[in-house]
Coordinates of C-alpha atoms and ligand atoms in Angstrom, one line a residue:
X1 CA 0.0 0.0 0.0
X2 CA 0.4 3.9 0.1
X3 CA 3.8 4.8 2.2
X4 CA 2.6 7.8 3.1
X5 CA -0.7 9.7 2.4
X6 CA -2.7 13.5 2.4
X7 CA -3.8 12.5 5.9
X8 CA -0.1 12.1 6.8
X9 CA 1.0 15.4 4.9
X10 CA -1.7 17.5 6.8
X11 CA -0.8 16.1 10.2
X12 CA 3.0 17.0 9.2
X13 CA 1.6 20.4 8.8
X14 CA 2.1 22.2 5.2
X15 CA 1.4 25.7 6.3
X16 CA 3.9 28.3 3.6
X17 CA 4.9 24.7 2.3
X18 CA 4.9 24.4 -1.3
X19 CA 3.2 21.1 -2.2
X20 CA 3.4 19.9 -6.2
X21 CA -0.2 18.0 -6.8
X22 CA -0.9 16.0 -9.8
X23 CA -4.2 16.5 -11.0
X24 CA -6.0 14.7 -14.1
X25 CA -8.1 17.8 -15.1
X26 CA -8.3 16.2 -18.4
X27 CA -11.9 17.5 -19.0
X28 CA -14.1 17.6 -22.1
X29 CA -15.2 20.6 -23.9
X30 CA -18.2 21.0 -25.7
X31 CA -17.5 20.6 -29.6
X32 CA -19.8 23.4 -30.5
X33 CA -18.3 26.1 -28.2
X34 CA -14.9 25.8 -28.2
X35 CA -13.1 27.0 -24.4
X36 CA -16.4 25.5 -23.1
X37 CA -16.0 22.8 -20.3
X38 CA -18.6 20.5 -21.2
X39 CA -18.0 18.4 -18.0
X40 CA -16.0 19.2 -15.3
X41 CA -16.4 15.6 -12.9
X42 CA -12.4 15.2 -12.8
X43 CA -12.0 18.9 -11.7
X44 CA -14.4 18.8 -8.8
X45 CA -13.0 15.5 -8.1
X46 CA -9.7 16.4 -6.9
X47 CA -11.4 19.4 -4.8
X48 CA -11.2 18.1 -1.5
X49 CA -7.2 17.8 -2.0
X50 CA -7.1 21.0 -3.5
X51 CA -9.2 22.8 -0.5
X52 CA -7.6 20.9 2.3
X53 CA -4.2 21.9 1.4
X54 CA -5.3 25.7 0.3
X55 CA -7.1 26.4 3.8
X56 CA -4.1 24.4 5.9
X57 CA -2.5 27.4 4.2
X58 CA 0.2 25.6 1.6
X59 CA 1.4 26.9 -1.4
X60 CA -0.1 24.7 -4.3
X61 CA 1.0 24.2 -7.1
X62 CA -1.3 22.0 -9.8
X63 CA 0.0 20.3 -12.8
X64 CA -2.0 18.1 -15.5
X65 CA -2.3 17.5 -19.3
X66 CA -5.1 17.8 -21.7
X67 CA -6.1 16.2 -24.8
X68 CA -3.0 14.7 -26.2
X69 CA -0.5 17.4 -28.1
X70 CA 2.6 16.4 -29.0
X71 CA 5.5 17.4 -27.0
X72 CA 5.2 21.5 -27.8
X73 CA 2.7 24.3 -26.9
X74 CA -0.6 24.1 -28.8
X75 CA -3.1 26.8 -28.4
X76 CA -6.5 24.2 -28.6
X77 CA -4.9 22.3 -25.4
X78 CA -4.4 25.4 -23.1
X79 CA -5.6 24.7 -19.5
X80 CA -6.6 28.2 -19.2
X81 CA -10.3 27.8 -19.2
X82 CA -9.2 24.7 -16.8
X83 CA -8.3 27.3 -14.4
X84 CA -11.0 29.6 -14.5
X85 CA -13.7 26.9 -13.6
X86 CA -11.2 25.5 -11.0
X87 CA -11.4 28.8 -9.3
X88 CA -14.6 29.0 -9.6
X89 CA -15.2 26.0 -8.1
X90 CA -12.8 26.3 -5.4
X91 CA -14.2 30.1 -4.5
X92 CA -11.0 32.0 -4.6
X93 CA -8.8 32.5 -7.9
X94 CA -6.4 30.2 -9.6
X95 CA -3.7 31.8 -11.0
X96 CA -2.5 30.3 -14.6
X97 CA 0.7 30.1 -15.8
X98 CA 1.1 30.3 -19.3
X99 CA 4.5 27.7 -19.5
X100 CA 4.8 24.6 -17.7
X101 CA 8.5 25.0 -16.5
X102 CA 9.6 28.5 -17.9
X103 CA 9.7 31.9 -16.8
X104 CA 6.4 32.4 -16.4
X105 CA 5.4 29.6 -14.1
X106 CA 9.1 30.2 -12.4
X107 CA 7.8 33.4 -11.5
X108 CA 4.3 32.9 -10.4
X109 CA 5.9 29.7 -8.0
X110 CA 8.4 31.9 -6.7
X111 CA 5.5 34.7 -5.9
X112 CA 3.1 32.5 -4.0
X113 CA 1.1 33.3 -0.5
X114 CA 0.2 30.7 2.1
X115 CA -3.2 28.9 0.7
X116 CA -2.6 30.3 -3.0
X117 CA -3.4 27.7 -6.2
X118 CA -1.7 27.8 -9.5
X119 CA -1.7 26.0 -12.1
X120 CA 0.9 25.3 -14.6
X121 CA 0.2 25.3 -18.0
X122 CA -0.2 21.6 -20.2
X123 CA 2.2 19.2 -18.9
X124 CA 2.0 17.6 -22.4
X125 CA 3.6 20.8 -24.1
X126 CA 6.8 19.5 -22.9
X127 CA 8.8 16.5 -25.1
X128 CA 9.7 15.2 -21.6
X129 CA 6.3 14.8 -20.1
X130 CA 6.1 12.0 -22.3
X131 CA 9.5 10.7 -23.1
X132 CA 10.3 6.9 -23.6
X133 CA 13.5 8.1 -22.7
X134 CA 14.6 8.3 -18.7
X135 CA 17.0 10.5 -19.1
X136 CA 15.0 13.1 -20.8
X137 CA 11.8 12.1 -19.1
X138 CA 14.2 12.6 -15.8
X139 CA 15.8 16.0 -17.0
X140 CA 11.9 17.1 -17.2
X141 CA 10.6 15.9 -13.7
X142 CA 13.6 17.2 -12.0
X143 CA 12.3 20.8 -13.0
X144 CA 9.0 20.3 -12.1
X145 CA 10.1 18.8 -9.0
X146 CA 12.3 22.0 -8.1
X147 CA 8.8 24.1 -7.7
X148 CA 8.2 22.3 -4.5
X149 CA 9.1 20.8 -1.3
X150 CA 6.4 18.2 -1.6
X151 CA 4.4 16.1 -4.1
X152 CA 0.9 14.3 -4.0
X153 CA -0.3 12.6 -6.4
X154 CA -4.4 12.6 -6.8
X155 CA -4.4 12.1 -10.9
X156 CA -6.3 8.7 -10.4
X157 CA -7.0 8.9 -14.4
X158 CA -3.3 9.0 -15.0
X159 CA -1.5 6.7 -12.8
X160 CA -1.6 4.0 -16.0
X161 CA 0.8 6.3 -17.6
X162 CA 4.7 6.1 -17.0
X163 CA 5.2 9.5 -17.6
X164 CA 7.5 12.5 -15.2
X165 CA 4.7 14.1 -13.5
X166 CA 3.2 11.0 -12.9
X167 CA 6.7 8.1 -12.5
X168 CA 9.5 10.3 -12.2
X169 CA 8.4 13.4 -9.6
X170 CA 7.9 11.2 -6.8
X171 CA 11.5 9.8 -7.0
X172 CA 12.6 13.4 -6.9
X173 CA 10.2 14.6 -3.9
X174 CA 8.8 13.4 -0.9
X175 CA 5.4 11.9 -2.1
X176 CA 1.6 11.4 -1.2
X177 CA -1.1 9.3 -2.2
X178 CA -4.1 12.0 -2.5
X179 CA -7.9 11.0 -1.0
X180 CA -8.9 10.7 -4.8
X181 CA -6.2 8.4 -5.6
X182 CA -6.9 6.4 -2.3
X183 CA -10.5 5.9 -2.7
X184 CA -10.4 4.9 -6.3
X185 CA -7.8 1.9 -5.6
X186 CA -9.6 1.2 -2.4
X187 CA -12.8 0.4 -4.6
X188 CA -11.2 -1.3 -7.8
X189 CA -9.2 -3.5 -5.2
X190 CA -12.6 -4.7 -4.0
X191 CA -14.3 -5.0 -7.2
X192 CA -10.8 -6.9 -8.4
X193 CA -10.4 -8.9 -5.5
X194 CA -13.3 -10.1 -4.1
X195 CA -16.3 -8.8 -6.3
X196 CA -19.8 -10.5 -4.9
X197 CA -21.2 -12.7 -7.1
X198 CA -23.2 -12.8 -9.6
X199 CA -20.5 -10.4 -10.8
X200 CA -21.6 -9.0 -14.6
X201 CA -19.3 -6.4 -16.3
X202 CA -20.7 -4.5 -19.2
X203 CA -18.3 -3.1 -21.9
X204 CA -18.3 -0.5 -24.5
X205 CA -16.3 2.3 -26.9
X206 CA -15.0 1.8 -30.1
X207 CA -11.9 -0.5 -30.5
X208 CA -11.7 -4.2 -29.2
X209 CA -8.1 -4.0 -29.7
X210 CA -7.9 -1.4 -26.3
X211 CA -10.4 -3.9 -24.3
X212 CA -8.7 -7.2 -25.2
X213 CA -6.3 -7.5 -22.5
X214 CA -9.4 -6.9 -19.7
X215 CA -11.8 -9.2 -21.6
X216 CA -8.8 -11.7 -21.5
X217 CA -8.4 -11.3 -17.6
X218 CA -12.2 -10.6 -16.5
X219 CA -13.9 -13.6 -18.3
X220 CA -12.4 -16.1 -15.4
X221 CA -14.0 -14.1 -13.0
X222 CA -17.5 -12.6 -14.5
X223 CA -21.0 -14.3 -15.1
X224 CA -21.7 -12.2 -18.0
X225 CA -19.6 -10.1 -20.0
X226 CA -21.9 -7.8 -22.0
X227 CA -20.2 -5.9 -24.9
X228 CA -22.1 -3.2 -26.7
X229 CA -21.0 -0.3 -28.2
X230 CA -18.7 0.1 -31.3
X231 CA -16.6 -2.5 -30.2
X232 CA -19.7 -5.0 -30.5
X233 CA -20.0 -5.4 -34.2
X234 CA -16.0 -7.0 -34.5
X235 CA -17.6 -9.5 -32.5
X236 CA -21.1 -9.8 -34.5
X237 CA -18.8 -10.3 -37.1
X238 CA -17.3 -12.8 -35.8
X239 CA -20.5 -14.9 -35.3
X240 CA -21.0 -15.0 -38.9
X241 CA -23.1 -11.7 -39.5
X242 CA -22.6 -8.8 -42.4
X243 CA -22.2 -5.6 -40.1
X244 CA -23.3 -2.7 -43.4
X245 CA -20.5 0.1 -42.8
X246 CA -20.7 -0.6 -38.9
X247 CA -17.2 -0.1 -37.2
X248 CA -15.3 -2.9 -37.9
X249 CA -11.7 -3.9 -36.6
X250 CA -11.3 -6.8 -39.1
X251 CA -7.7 -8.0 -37.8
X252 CA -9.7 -8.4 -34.6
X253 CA -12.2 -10.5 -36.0
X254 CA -10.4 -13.7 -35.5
X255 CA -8.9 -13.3 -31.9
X256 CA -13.1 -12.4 -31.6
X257 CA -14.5 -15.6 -32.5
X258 CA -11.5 -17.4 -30.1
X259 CA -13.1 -15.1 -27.0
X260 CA -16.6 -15.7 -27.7
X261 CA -15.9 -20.0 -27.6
X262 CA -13.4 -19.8 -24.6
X263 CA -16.9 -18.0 -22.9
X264 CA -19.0 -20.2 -23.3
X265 CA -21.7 -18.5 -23.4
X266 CA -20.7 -15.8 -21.0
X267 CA -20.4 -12.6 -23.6
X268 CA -23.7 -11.6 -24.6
X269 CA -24.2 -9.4 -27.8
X270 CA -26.6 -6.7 -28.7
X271 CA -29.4 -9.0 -30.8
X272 CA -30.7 -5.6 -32.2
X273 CA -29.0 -2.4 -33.6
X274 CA -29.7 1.4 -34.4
X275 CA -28.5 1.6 -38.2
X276 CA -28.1 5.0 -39.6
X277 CA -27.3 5.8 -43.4
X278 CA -24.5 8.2 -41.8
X279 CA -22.9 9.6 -38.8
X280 CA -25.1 12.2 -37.8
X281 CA -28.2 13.3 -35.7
X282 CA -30.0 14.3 -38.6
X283 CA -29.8 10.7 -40.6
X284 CA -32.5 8.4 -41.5
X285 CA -32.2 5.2 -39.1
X286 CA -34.1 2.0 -38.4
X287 CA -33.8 -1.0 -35.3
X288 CA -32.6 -4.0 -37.3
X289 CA -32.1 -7.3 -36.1
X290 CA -28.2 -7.7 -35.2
X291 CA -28.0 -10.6 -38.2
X292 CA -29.6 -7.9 -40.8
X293 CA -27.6 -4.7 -40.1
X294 CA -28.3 -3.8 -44.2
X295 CA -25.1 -3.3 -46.2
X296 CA -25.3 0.4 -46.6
X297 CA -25.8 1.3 -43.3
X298 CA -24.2 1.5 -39.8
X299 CA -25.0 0.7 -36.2
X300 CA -24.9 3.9 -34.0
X301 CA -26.2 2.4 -30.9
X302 CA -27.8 -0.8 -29.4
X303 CA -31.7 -1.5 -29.7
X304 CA -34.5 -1.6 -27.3
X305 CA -34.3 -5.6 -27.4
X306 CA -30.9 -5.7 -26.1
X307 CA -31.1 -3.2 -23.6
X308 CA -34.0 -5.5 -22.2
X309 CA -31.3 -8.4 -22.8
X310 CA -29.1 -6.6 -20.9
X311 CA -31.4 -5.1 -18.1
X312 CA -32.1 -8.3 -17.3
X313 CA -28.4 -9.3 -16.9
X314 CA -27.5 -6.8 -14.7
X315 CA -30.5 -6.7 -12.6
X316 CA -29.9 -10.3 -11.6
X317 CA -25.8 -8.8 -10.3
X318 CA -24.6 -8.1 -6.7
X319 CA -21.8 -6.3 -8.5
X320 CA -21.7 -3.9 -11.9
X321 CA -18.3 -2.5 -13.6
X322 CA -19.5 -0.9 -16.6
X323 CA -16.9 0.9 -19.0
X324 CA -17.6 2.5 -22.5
X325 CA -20.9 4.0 -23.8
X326 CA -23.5 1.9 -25.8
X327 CA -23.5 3.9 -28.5
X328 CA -23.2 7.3 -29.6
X329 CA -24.9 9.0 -26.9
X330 CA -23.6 12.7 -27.8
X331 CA -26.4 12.4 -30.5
X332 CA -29.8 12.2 -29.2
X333 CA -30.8 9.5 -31.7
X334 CA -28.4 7.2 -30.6
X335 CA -28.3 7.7 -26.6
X336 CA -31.4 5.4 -25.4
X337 CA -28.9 2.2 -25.5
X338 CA -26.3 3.8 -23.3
X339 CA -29.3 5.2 -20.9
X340 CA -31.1 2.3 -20.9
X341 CA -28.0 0.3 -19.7
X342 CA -27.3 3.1 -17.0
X343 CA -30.4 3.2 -15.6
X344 CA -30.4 -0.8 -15.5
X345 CA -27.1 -0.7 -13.2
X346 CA -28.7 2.3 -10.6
X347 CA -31.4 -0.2 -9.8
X348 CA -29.1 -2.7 -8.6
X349 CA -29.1 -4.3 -5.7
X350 CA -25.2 -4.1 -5.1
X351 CA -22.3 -2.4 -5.7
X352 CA -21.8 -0.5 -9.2
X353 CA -18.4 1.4 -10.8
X354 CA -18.7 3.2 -13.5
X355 CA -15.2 3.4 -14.7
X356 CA -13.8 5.9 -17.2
X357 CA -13.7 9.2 -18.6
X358 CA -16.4 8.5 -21.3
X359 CA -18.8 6.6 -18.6
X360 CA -18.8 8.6 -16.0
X361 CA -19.4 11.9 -18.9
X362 CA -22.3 9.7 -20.1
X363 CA -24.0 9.0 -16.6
X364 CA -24.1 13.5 -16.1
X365 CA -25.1 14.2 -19.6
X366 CA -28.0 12.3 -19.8
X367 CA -28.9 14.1 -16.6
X368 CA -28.6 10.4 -14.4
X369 CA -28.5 10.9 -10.9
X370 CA -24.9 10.2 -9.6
X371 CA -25.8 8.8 -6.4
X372 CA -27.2 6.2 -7.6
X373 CA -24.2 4.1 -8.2
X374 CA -21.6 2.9 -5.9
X375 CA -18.9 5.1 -7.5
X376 CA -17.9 6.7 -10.5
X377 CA -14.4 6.3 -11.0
X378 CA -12.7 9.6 -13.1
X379 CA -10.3 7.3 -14.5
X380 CA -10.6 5.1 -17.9
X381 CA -7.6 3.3 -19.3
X382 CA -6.7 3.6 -15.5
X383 CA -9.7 1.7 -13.8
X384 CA -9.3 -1.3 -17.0
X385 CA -5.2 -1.8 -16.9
X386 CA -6.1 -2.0 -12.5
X387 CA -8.7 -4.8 -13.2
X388 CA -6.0 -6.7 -15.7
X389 CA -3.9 -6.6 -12.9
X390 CA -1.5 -4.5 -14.5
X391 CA 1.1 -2.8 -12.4
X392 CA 0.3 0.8 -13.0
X393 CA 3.7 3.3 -13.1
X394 CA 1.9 6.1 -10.6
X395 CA 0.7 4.1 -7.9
X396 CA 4.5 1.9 -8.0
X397 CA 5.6 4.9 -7.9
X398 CA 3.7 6.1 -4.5
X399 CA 4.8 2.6 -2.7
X400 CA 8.0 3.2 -3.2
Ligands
3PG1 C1 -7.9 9.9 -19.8 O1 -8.6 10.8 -20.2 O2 -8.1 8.7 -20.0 C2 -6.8 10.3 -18.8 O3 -6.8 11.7 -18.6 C3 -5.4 9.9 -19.5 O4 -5.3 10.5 -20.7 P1 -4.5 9.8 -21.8 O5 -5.2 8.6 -22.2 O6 -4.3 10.8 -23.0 O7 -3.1 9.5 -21.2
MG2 MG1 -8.2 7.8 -22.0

């Protein structure tokens, strides 16, 4: 476990301390108004860490990336408007640096009060954030690290990643497990571990190729694997049906049809589709029969018949990881598959995670009533590679 934790940080007292926290504010914007925040779960997630340390009167620096540029500044990834809503949310300003590392950030570091936030600037507009290399991945960290006396890490979403702010900063600093980070792993270690049974696991998004390695390590353990979403038509095709111009990863098809006879049984497939004639709200669609997606057409979501399929699955579970939308809920046409499924797992009568960036965006913009699962993890590729049983570089990183 943790070596040392917030809890343990507080107690040492951080007043006029400066304290380094990695956070995954890795939000979505709205694709219609750009600078728009279209959900901001993963900022108010790390609150608590952020408030505790601002009103014990430390000097906090936050650091995170956003979107994925490549290794240089890059004006559509800025975490400017990140910073605005932060402060907003926290009820005193943020200040924003505009480099990660340079002048700028130097300088607003150097200038901060007791109980002050900044936050640096993309972590991912540096070459070393990222780096393969440990040298230059090391050169990196060791400048981020010279901001503070301290580091926590509360980036749950990021811990998957061997990258500086995540891997190399806490070899540099004395380091914290954050109450985000510490909750998260407390729950996935449960659902990992020693998940009540009947224990049914419901999987979406696009690519099969991302969700092999957890199909591979969950199907020992789960009663019913459900798959849906775009992933869902590699393995439709793999049962012998035409899926129309449906997402399709053919080289996938294969190591598909191997999965679905080592389960026996235990994946379930949507047996109906939405097929649209394009990608878009506006397109004519139909519910077709999973065998009879037509040849010019494509599946956008799930159908009414395999949400019920479905439903039924997971109301019968004492325990629910679901990962990956349905379909495309972002267009109204194509939502009622992913809502369905959602509003299957709140009537549970057990413990459900919701685990990822997309999920957890899905269960607030169709207006679903967070409570009503167990939890809602802010972290995707994280929450799968912790259920393969994957060791995951941030949280090695915090044991040692
Ligand atoms: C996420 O959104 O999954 C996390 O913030 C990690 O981002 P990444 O997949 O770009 O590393
Ligand atoms: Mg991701």
């Amino acid at each position: 476990m943790f070596v040392k934790t917030l809890d343990d940080l507080l107690g040492e007292g951080v007043s006029g301390r400066r304290v380094l926290v990695r956070a995954d504010l890795n939000v979505p914007f709205d694709k219609s108004n750009p600078g728009v925040i279209s959900d901001d779960g993963r900022a108010r997630a790390v609150l608590p860490t952020l408030v505790a340390l601002r009103d014990a009167g430390a000097r906090v620096i936050v650091m995170s990336h956003l979107g994925r540029p490549k290794g240089a500044p890059d004006p559509k990834y800025t975490l400017e408007p990140v910073a605005t809503r932060l402060g907003e949310l926290l009820g005193s300003p943020v200040v924003f640096a505009s480099d990660t590392v340079g002048e700028d950030a130097q300088a607003k570091a150097a200038a901060l009060a007791d109980g002050q936030v900044l936050l640096l600037e993309n972590l991912r507009f540096n070459a070393g954030e990222t780096a393969k290399d440990d040298a230059e991945r090391g050169a990196f960290a060791g400048q981020l690290a010279a901001f503070a006396d301290v580091y926590v890490d509360d980036a749950f979403g990021a811990v998957h990643r061997k990258h500086a702010s995540v891997y190399d900063v806490p070899a540099r600093l004395p380091h914290y497990a954050g109450g985000l980070v510490l909750k998260e792993v407390e729950v996935l270690k449960k659902v990992t571990e020693s998940p009540e049974q009947p224990y049914v696991v419901v999987l979406g998004g696009s690519k099969v190729s991302d969700k092999l390695a957890v199909i591979q390590a969950l199907l020992p353990k789960v009663d019913k694997l459900l798959v849906g979403g775009g992933m869902c038509f590699t393995f439709l095709k793999a049962q012998g049906h035409e899926v129309g111009k449906s997402l399709l990863e053919d080289e996938m098809v294969a190591t598909c049809a191997d999965l679905l006879e080592q389960a026996q049984g235990r994946i379930v497939l949507p047996v109906d589709v939405v097929a649209a004639t394009e990608f878009s709200a506006d397109a004519d669609s139909v519910t077709v029969p999973a065998s009879e997606i037509p040849a010019d057409r494509l599946g956008l979501d799930i159908g009414p018949e395999s949400v019920a399929l479905f439903a039924e699955a997971i109301g019968s579970a004492r325990t629910v990881f679901w990962n990956g939308p349905m379909g495309v809920f972002e267009l109204a046409p194509f939502a009622a598959g992913t809502r369905g499924v959602a509003e299957a797992i709140t009537k549970i009568d057990g413990f459900s995670v919701v685990g990822g960036g997309d999920s957890a965006a899905a269960v607030r913009t169709l207006g679903l009533d967070e409570s009503a699962f167990g939890h809602i993890s802010t972290g995707g590729g994280a929450s799968l590679e912790y259920l393969e049983g994957k060791t995951l570089p941030g949280i090695d990183a915090l044991e040692k």
